[in-house]
GROMACS .gro file of C-alpha atoms in nm:
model
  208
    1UNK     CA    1  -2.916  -1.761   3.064
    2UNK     CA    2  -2.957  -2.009   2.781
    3UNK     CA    3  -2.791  -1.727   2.508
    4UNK     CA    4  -2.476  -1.739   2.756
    5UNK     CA    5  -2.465  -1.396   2.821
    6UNK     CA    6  -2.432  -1.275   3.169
    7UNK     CA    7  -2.727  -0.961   3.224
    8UNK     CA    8  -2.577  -0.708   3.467
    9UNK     CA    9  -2.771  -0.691   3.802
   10UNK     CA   10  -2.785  -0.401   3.993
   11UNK     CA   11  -2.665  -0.464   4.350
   12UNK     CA   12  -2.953  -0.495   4.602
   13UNK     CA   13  -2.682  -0.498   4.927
   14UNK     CA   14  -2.602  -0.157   4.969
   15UNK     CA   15  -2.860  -0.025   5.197
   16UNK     CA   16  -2.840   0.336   5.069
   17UNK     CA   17  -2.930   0.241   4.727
   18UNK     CA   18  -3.129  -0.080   4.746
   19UNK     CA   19  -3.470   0.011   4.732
   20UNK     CA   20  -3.343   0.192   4.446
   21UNK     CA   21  -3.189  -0.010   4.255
   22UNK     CA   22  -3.445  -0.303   4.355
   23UNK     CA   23  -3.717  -0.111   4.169
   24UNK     CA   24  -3.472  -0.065   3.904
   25UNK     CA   25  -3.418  -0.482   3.851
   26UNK     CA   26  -3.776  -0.530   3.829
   27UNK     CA   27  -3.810  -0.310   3.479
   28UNK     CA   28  -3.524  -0.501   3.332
   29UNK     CA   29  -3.442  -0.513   3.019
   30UNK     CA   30  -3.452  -0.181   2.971
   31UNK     CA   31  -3.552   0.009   2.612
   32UNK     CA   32  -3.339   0.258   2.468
   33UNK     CA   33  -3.386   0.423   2.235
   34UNK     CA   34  -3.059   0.723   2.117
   35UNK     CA   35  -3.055   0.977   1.844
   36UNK     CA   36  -2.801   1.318   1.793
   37UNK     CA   37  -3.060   1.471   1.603
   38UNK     CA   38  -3.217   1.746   1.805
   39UNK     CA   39  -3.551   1.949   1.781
   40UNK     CA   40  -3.742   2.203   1.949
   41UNK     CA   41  -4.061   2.139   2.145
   42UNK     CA   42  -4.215   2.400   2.253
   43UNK     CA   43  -3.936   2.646   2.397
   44UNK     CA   44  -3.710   2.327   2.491
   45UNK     CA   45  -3.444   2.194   2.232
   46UNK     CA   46  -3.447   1.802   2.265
   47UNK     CA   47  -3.296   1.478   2.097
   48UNK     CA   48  -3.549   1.301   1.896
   49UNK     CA   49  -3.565   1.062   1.650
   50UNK     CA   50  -3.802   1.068   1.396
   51UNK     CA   51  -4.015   0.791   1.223
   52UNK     CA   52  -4.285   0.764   1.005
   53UNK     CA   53  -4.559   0.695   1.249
   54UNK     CA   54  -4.444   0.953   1.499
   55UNK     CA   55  -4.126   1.096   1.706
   56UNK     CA   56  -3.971   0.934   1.993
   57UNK     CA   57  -3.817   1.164   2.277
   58UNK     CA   58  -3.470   1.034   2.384
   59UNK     CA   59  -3.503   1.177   2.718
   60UNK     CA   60  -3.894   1.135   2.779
   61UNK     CA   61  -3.947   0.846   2.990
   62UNK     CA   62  -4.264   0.750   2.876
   63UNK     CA   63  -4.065   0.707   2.533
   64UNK     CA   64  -3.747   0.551   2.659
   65UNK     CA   65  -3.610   0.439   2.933
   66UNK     CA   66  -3.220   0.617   2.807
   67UNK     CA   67  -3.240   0.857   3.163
   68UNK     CA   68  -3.278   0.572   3.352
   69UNK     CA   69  -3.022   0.383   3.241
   70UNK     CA   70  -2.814   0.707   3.257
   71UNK     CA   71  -2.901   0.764   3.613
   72UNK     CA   72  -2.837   0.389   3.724
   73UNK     CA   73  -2.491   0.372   3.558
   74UNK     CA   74  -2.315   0.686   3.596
   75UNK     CA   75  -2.480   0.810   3.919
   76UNK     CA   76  -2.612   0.565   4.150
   77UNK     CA   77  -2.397   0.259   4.062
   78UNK     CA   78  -2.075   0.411   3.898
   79UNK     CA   79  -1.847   0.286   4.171
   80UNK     CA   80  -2.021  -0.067   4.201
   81UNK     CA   81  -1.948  -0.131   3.832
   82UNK     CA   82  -1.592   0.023   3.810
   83UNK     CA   83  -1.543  -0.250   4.107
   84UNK     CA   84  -1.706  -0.515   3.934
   85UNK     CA   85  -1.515  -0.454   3.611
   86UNK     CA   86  -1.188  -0.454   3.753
   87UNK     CA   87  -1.216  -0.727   4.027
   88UNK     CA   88  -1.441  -0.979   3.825
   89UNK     CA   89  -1.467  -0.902   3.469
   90UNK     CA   90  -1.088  -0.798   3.398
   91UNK     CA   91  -0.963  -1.054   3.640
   92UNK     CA   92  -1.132  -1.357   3.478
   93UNK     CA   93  -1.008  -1.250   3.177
   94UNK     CA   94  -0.653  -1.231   3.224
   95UNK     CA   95  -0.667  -1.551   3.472
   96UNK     CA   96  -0.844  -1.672   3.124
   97UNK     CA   97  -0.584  -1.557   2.938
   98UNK     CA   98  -0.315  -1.668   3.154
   99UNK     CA   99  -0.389  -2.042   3.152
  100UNK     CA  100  -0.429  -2.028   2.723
  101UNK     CA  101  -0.062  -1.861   2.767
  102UNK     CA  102   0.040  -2.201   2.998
  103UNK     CA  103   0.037  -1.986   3.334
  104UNK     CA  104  -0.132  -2.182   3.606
  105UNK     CA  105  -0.176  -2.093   3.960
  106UNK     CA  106   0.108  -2.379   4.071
  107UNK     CA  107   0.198  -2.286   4.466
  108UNK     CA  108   0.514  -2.382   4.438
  109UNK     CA  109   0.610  -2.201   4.179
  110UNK     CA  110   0.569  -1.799   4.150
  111UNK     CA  111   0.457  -1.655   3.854
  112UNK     CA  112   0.812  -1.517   3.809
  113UNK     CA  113   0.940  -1.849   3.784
  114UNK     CA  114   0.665  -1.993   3.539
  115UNK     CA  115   0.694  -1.688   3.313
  116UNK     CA  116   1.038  -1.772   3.279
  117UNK     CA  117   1.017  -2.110   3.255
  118UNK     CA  118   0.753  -2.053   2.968
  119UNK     CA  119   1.015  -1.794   2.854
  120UNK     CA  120   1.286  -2.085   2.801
  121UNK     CA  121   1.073  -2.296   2.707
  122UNK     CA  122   0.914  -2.075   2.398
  123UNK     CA  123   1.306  -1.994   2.330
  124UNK     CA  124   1.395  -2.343   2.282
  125UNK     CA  125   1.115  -2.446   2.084
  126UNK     CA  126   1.191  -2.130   1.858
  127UNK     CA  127   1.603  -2.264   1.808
  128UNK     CA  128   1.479  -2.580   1.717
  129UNK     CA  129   1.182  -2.423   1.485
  130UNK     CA  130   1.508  -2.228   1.334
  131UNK     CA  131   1.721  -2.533   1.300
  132UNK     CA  132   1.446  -2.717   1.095
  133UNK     CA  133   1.451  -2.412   0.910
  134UNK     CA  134   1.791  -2.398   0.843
  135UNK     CA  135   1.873  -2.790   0.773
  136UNK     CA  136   1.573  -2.768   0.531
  137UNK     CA  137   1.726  -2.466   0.359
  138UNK     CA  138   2.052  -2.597   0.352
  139UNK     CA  139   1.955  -2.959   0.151
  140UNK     CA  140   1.730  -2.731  -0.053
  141UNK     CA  141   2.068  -2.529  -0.141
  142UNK     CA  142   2.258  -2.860  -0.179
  143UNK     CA  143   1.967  -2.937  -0.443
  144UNK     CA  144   2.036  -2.616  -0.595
  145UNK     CA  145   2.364  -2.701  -0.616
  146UNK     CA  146   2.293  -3.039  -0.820
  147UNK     CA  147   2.115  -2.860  -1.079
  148UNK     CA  148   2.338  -2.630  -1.134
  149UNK     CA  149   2.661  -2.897  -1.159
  150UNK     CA  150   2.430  -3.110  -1.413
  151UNK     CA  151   2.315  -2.787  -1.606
  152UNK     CA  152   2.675  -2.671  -1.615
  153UNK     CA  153   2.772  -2.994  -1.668
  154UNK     CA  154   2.576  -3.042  -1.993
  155UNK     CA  155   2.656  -2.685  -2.124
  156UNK     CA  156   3.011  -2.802  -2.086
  157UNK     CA  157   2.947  -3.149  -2.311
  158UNK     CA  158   2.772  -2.950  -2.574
  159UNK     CA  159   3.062  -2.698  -2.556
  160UNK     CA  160   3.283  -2.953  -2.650
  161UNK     CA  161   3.077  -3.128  -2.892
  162UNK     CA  162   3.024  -2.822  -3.076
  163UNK     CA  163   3.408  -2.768  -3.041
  164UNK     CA  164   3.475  -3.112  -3.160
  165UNK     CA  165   3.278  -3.061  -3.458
  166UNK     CA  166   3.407  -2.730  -3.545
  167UNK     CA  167   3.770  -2.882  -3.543
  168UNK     CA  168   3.643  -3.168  -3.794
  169UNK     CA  169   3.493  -2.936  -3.997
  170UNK     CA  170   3.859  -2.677  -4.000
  171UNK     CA  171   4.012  -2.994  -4.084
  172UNK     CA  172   3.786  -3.073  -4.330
  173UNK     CA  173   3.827  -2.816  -4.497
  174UNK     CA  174   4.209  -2.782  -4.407
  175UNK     CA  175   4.233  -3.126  -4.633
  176UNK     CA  176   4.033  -2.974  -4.921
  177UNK     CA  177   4.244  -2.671  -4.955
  178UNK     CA  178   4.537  -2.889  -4.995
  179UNK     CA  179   4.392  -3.096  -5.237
  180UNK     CA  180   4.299  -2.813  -5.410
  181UNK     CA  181   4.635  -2.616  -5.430
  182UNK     CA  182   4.798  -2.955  -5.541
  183UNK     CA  183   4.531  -2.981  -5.807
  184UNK     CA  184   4.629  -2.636  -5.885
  185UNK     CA  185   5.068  -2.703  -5.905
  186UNK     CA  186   4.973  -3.011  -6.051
  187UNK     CA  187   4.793  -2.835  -6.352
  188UNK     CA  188   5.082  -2.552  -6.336
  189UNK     CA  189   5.338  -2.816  -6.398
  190UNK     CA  190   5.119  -2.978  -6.636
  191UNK     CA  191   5.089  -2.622  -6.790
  192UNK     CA  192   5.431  -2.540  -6.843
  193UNK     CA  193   5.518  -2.889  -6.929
  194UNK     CA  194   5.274  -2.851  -7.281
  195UNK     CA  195   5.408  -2.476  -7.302
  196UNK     CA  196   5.754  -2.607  -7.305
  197UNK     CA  197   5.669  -2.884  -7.535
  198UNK     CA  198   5.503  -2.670  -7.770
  199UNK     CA  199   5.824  -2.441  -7.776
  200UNK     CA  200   6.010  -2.730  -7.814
  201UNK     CA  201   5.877  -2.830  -8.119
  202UNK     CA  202   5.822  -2.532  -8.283
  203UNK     CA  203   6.242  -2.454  -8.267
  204UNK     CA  204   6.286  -2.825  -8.448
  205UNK     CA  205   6.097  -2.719  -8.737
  206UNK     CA  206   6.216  -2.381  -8.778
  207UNK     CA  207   6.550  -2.547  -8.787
  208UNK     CA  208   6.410  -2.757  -9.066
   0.00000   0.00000   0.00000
């Protein structure tokens, strides 16, 4: 088919059900129509599903073919299909499945042996997948590292810039309070000297 889907064939080469399921190849596709909703007609309860122009009977075969289909699959061709699942349809897939995985039907090798040679493989490609890893985390560390010397590094000068200047400015100050307590016994001494010069004369002219 064009649409590359596969449409399931009943099979015509079992002679008990071949007329059978001949007739039912000729009406293919069926239409199916399904509903849970039930109703009655007349004394019988049936599944129906309802539309605007009318109401379709699940189970009526003049409405749908949903009994047919029923009777084809789980009755008359049950076995067939269980067959054809398992043999064709499950084994192409895993044989599918298989070669994506890097499995191939080699004859001299078993598939023990190529699953674990794809096993040793797949672990070697993972150590060196984790030793990329790890040599790019470790330079990205060592970077780390870097930034943290220069950032530490610079905290340090400006530590001891700040330091530096703090110890200019004590001394700075240091110097001025000097200066100012020699200002200070200079004008004591200067003090007492006038005091003392004052008393001085004073005492002459009382003598007078």
């Amino acid at each position: 088919h064009d649409s590359g889907i596969t449409v399931y064939k009943f099979p015509e080469d079992d002679e008990e059900v071949r007329e059978l399921n001949k007739i039912a190849n000729s009406q293919l596709p069926f239409a199916i129509v399904g509903s849970t909703e039930e109703t009655k007609i007349g004394s019988k309860s049936v599944r129906v599903r309802q539309y605007p122009w009318g109401t379709v009977e699940v189970e009526n075969e003049g409405h749908s073919d949903f009994t047919k289909l029923r009777e084809m699959m789980l009755r008359t061709n049950m076995d067939h299909m269980r067959m054809t699942t398992h043999q064709a349809l499950y084994e192409n897939y895993r044989c599918e499945r298989y070669t994506e995985m890097g499995f191939t039907d080699d004859e001299q090798m078993s598939w023990e042996e190529t699953f674990e040679q794809k096993r040793i493989q797949q672990k070697t490609e993972l150590e060196q997948r984790e030793s990329q890893m790890r040599e790019a985390f470790l330079v990205r560390v060592k970077e780390k590292e870097g930034e943290f010397l220069d950032a530490e590094k610079e905290l340090r000068q400006k530590f001891d810039n700040i330091k530096k200047h703090h110890a200019e400015e004590k001394k700075k100050l240091e110097d001025r309070r000097r200066r100012l307590e020699d200002d200070m016994a200079a004008f004591e001494r200067r003090k007492q000297f006038v005091e003392q010069s004052r008393a001085t004369s004073y005492t002459l002219k009382k003598k007078k």
